JSON list of C-alpha atoms in Angstrom, two decimals:
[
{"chain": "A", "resi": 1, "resn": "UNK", "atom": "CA", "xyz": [0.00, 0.00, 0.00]},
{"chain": "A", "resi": 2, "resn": "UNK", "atom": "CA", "xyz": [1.83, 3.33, -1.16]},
{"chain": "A", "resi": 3, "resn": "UNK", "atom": "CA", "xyz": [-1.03, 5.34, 1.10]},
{"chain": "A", "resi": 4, "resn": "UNK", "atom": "CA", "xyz": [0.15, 4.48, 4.30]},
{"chain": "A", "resi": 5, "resn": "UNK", "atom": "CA", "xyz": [2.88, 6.98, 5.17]},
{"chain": "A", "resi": 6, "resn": "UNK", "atom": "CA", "xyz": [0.58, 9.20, 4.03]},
{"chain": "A", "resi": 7, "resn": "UNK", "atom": "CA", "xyz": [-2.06, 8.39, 5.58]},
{"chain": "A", "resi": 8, "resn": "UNK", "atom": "CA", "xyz": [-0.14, 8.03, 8.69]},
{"chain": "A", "resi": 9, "resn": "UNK", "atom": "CA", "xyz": [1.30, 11.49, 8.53]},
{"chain": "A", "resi": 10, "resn": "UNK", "atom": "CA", "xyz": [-2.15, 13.15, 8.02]},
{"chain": "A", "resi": 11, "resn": "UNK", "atom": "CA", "xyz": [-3.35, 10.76, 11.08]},
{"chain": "A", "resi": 12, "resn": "UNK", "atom": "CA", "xyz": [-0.70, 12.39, 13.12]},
{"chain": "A", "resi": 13, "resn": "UNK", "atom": "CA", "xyz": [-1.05, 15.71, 11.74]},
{"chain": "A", "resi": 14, "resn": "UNK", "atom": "CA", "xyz": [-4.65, 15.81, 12.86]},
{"chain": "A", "resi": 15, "resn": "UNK", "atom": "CA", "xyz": [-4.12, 14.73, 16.54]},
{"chain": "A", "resi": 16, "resn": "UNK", "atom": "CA", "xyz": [-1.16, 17.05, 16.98]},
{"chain": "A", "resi": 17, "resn": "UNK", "atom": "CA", "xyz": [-3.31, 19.74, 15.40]},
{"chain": "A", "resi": 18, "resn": "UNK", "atom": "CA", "xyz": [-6.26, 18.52, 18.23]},
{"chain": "A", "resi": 19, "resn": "UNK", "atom": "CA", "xyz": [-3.65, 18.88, 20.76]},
{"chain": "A", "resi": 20, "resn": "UNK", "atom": "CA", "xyz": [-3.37, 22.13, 23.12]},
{"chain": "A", "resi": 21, "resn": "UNK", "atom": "CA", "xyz": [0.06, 22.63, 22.66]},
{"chain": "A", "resi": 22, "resn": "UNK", "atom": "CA", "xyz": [0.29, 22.46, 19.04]},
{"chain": "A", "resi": 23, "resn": "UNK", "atom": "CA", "xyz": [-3.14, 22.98, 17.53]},
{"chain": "A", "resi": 24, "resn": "UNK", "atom": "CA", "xyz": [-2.98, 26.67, 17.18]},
{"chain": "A", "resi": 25, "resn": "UNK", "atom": "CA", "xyz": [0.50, 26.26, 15.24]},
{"chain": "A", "resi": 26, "resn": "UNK", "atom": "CA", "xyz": [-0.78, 23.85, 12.42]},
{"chain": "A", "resi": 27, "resn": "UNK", "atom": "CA", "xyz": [-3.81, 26.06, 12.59]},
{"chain": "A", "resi": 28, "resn": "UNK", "atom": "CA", "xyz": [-2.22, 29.22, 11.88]},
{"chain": "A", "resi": 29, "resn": "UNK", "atom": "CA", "xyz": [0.41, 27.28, 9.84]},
{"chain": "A", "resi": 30, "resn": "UNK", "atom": "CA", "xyz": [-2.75, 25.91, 7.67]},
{"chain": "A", "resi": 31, "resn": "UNK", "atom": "CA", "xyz": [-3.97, 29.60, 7.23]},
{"chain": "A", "resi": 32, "resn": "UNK", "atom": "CA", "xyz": [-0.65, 30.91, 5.89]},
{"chain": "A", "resi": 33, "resn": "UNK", "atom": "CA", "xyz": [-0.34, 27.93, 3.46]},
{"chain": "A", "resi": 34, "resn": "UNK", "atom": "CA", "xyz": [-4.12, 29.21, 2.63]},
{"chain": "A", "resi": 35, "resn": "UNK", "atom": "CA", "xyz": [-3.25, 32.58, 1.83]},
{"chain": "A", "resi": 36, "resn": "UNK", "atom": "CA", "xyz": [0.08, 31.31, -0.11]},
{"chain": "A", "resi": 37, "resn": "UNK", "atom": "CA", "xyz": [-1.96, 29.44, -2.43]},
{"chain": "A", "resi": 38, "resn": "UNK", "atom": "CA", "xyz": [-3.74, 33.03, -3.08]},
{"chain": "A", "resi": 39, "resn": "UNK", "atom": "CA", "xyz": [-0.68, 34.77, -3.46]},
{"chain": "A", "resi": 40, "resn": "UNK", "atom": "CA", "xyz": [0.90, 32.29, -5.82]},
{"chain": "A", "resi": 41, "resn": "UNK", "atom": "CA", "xyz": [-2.44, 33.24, -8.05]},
{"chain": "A", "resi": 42, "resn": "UNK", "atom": "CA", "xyz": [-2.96, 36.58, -7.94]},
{"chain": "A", "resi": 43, "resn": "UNK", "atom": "CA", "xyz": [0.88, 37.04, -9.44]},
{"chain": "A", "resi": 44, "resn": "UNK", "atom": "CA", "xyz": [3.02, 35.93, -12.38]},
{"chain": "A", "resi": 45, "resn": "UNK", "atom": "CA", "xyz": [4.55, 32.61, -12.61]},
{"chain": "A", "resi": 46, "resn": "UNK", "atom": "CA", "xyz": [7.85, 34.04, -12.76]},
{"chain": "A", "resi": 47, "resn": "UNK", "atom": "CA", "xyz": [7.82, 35.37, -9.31]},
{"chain": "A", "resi": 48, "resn": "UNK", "atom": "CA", "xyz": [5.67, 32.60, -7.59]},
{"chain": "A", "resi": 49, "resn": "UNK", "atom": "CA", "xyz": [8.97, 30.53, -6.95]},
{"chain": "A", "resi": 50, "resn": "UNK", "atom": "CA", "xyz": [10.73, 34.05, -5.67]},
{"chain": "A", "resi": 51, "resn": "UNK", "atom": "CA", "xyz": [8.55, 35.10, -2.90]},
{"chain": "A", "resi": 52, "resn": "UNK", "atom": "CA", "xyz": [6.19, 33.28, 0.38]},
{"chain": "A", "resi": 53, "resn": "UNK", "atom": "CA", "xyz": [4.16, 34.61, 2.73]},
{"chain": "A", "resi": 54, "resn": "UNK", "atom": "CA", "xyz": [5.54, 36.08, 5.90]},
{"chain": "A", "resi": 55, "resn": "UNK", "atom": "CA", "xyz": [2.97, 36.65, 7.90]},
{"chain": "A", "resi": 56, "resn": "UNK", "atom": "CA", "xyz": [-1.03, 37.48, 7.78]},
{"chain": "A", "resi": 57, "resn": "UNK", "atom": "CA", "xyz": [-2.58, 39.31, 10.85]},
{"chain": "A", "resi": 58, "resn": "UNK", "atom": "CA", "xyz": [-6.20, 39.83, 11.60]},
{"chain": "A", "resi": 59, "resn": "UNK", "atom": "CA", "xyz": [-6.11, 43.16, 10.98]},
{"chain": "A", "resi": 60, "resn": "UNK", "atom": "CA", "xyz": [-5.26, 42.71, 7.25]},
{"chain": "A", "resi": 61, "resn": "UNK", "atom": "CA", "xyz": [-1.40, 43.49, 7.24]},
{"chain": "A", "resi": 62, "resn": "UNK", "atom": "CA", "xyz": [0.45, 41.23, 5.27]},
{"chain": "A", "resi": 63, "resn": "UNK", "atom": "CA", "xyz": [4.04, 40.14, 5.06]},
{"chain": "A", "resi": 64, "resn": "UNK", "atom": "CA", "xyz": [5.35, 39.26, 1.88]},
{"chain": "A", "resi": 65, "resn": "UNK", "atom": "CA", "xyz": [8.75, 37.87, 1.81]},
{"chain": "A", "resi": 66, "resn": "UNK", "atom": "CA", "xyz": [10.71, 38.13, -1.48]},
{"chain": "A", "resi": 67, "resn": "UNK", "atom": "CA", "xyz": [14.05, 36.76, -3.04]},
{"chain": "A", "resi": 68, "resn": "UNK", "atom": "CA", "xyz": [15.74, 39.48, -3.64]},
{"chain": "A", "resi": 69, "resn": "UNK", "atom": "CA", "xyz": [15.65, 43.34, -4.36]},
{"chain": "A", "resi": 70, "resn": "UNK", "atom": "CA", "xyz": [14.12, 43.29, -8.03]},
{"chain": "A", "resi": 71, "resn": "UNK", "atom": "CA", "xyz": [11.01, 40.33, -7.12]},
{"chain": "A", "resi": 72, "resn": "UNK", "atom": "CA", "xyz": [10.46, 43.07, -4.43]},
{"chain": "A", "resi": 73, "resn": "UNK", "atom": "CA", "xyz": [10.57, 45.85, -6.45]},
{"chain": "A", "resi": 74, "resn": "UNK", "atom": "CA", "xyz": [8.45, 44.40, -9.26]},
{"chain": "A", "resi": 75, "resn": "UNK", "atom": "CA", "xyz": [5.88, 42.78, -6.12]},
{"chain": "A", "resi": 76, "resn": "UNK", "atom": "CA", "xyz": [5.52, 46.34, -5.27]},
{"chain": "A", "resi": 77, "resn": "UNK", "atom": "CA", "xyz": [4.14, 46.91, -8.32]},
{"chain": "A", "resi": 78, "resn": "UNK", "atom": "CA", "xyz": [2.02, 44.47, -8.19]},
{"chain": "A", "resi": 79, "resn": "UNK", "atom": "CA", "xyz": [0.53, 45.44, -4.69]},
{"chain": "A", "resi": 80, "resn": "UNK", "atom": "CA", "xyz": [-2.66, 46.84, -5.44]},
{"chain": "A", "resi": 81, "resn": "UNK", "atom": "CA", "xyz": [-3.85, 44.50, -7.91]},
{"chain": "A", "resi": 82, "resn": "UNK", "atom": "CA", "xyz": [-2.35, 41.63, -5.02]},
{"chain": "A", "resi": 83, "resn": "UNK", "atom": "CA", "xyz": [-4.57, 43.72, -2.45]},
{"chain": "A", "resi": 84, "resn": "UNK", "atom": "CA", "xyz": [-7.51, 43.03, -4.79]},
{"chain": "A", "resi": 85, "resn": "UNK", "atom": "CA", "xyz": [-7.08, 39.90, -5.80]},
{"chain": "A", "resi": 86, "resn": "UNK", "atom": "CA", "xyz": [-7.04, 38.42, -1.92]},
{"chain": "A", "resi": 87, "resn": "UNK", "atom": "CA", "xyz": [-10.13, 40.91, -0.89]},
{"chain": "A", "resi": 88, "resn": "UNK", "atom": "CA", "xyz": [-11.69, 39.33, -3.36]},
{"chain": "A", "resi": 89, "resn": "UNK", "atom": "CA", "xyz": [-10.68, 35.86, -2.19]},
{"chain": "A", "resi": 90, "resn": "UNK", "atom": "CA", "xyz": [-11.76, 36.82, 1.46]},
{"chain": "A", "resi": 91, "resn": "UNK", "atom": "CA", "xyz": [-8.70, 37.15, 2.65]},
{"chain": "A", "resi": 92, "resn": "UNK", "atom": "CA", "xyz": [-8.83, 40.62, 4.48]},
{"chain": "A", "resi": 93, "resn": "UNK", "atom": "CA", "xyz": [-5.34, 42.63, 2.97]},
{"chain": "A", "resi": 94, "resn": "UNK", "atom": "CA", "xyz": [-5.08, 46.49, 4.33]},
{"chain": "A", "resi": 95, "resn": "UNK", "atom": "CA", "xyz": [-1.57, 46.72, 3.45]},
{"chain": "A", "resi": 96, "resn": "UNK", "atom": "CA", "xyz": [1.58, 44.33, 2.38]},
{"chain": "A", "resi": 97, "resn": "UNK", "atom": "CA", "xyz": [5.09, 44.98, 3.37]},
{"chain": "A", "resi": 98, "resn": "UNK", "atom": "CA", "xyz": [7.45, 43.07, 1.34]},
{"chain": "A", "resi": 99, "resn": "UNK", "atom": "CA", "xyz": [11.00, 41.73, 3.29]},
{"chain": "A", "resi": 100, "resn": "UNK", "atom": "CA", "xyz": [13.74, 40.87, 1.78]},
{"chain": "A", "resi": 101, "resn": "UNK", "atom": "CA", "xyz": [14.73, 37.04, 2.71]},
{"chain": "A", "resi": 102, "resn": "UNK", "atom": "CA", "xyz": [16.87, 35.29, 0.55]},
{"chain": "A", "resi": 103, "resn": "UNK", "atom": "CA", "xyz": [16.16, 31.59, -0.37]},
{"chain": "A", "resi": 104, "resn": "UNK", "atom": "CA", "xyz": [18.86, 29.25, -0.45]},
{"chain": "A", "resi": 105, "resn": "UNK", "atom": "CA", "xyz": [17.00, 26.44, -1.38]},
{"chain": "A", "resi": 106, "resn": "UNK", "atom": "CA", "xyz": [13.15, 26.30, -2.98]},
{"chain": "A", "resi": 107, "resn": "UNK", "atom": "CA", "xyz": [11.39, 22.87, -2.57]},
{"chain": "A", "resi": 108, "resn": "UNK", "atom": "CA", "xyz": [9.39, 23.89, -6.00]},
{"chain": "A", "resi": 109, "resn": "UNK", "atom": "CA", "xyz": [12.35, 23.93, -7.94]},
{"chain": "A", "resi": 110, "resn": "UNK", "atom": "CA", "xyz": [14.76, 21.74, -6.63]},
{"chain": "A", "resi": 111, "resn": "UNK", "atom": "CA", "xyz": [17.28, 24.68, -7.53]},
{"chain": "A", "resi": 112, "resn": "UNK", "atom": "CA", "xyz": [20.27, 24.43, -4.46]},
{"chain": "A", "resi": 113, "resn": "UNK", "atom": "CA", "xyz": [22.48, 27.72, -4.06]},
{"chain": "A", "resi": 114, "resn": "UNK", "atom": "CA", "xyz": [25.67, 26.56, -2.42]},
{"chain": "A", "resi": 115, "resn": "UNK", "atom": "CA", "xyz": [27.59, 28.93, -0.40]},
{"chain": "A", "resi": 116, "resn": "UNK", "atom": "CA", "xyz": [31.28, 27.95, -0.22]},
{"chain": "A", "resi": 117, "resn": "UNK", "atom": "CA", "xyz": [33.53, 30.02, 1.93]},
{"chain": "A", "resi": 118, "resn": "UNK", "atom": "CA", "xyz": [37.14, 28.40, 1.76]},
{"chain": "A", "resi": 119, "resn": "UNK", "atom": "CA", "xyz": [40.37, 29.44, 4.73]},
{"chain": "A", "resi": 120, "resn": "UNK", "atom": "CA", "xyz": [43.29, 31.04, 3.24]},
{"chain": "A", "resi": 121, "resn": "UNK", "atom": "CA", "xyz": [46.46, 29.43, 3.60]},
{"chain": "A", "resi": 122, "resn": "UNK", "atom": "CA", "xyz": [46.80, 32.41, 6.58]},
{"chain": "A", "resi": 123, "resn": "UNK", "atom": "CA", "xyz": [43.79, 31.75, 8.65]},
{"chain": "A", "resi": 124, "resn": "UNK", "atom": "CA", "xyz": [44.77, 27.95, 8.53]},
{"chain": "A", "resi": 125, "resn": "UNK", "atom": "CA", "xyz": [47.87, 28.33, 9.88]},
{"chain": "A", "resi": 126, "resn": "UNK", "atom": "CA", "xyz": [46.79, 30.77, 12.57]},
{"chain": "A", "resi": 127, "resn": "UNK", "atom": "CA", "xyz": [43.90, 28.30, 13.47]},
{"chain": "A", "resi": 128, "resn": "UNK", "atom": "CA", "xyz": [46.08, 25.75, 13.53]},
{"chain": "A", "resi": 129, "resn": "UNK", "atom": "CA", "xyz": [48.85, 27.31, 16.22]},
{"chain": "A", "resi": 130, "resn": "UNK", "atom": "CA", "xyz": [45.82, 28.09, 18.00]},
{"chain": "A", "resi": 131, "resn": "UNK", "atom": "CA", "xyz": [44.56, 24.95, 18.30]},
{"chain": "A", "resi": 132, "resn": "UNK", "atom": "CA", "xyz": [47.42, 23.27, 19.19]},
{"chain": "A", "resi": 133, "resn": "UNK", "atom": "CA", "xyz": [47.70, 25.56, 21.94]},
{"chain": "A", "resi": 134, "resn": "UNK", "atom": "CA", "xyz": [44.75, 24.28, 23.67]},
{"chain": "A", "resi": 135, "resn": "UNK", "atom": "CA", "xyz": [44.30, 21.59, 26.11]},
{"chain": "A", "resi": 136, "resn": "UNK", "atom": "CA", "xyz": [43.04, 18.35, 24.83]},
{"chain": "A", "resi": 137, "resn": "UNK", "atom": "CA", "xyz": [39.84, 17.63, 25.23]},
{"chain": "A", "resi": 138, "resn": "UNK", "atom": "CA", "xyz": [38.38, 21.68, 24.76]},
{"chain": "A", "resi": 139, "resn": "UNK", "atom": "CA", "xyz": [35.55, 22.06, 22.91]},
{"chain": "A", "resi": 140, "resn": "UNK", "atom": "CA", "xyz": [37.42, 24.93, 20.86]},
{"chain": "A", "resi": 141, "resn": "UNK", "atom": "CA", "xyz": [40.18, 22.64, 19.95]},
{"chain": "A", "resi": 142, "resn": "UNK", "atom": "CA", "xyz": [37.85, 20.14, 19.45]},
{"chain": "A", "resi": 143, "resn": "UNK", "atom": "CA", "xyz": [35.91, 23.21, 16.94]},
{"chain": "A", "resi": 144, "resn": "UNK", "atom": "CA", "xyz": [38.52, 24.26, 15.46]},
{"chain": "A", "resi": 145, "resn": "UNK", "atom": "CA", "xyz": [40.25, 20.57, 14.29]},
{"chain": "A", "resi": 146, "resn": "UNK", "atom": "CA", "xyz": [36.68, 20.45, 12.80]},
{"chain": "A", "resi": 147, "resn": "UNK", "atom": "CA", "xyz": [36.63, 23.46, 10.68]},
{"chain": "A", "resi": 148, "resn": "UNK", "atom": "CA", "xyz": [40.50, 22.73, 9.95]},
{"chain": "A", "resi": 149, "resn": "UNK", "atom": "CA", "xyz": [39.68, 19.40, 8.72]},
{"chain": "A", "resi": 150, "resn": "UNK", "atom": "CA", "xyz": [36.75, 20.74, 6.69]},
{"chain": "A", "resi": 151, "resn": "UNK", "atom": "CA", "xyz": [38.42, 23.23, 5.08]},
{"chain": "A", "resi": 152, "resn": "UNK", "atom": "CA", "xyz": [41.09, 20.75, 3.91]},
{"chain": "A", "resi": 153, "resn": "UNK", "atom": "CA", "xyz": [38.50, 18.98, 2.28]},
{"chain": "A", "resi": 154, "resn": "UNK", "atom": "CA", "xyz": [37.46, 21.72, -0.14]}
]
C-alpha cells in the first residue's frame, strides 16, 4: 500500500493539530499555506517561486517575503492589484510589506544555491597554532580541528 505513510502522517497531523500545545501552530500554519496558495495566483509565474508569505494578521497586514531586491521591487508593483485579488478571495489585505529574505534552497524547484567560503592558507595556519595551543579535550580545539579538517576537504 503506497497510502500508508501518508495516511499516517495526516493521522498524526490531525491529533497534533487537536492537541493544546500544538493545535494553534498547524492552525495558523494551515492559514498561511491558505493565503500562499492566493498569493501564488494573484501574481506571475515568474515570481511565484521568488517570494512566500511572511505573515497574515487579523487586521489585514500582510508580510510578503521576497528573493531578492528586483522580485520586491516588481511585487511592489504588483501590490494593489495583489490587495484586490485576496479581498476578493476573502482574505482581508489592508496593506503588504514586502521583506527581503533570501532563499537558499526552494522545494518547487529543486534549484540548491551553495555557499562555499574556503580558509586562506593564513587563517589555517593561525587556526592551527591556536589549536594546538589548547588543552586536549576543549571544545574549541575540538571546533577548530573540525573546521581545519573541513576546510582541507574543499
Amino acid at each position: 500500500m503506497k497510502n500508508v505513510p501518508i495516511l499516517n502522517l495526516n493521522s498524526f497531523l490531525t491529533t497534533l493539530g487537536n492537541s493544546s500545545d500544538y493545535g494553534p501552530l498547524l492552525a495558523k500554519a494551515r492559514r498561511l499555506e491558505h493565503i500562499q496558495k492566493h498569493l501564488q495566483s494573484a501574481i506571475p509565474s515568474q515570481l511565484r517561486e521568488r517570494c512566500a508569505i511572511g505573515q497574515h494578521t487579523s487586521d489585514g497586514h500582510l508580510v510578503i517575503y521576497a528573493d531578492n531586491g528586483t522580485v520586491a521591487t516588481r511585487l511592489r508593483h504588483l501590490v494593489p492589484s495583489i490587495q484586490q485579488k485576496m479581498n476578493k478571495a476573502g482574505i482581508k489585505v489592508e496593506n503588504i510589506k514586502l521583506l527581503i529574505q533570501p532563499q537558499i534552497y526552494s522545494p518547487e524547484s529543486g534549484n540548491t544555491r551553495e555557499i562555499s567560503r574556503s580558509l586562506s592558507f593564513t587563517a589555517v595556519e593561525h587556526l592551527t597554532r591556536l589549536s594546538n595551543s589548547l588543552s586536549s579535550g576543549s571544545l574549541l580545539k575540538n571546533s577548530l580541528r573540525m573546521l581545519l579538517t573541513n576546510s582541507r576537504d574543499e
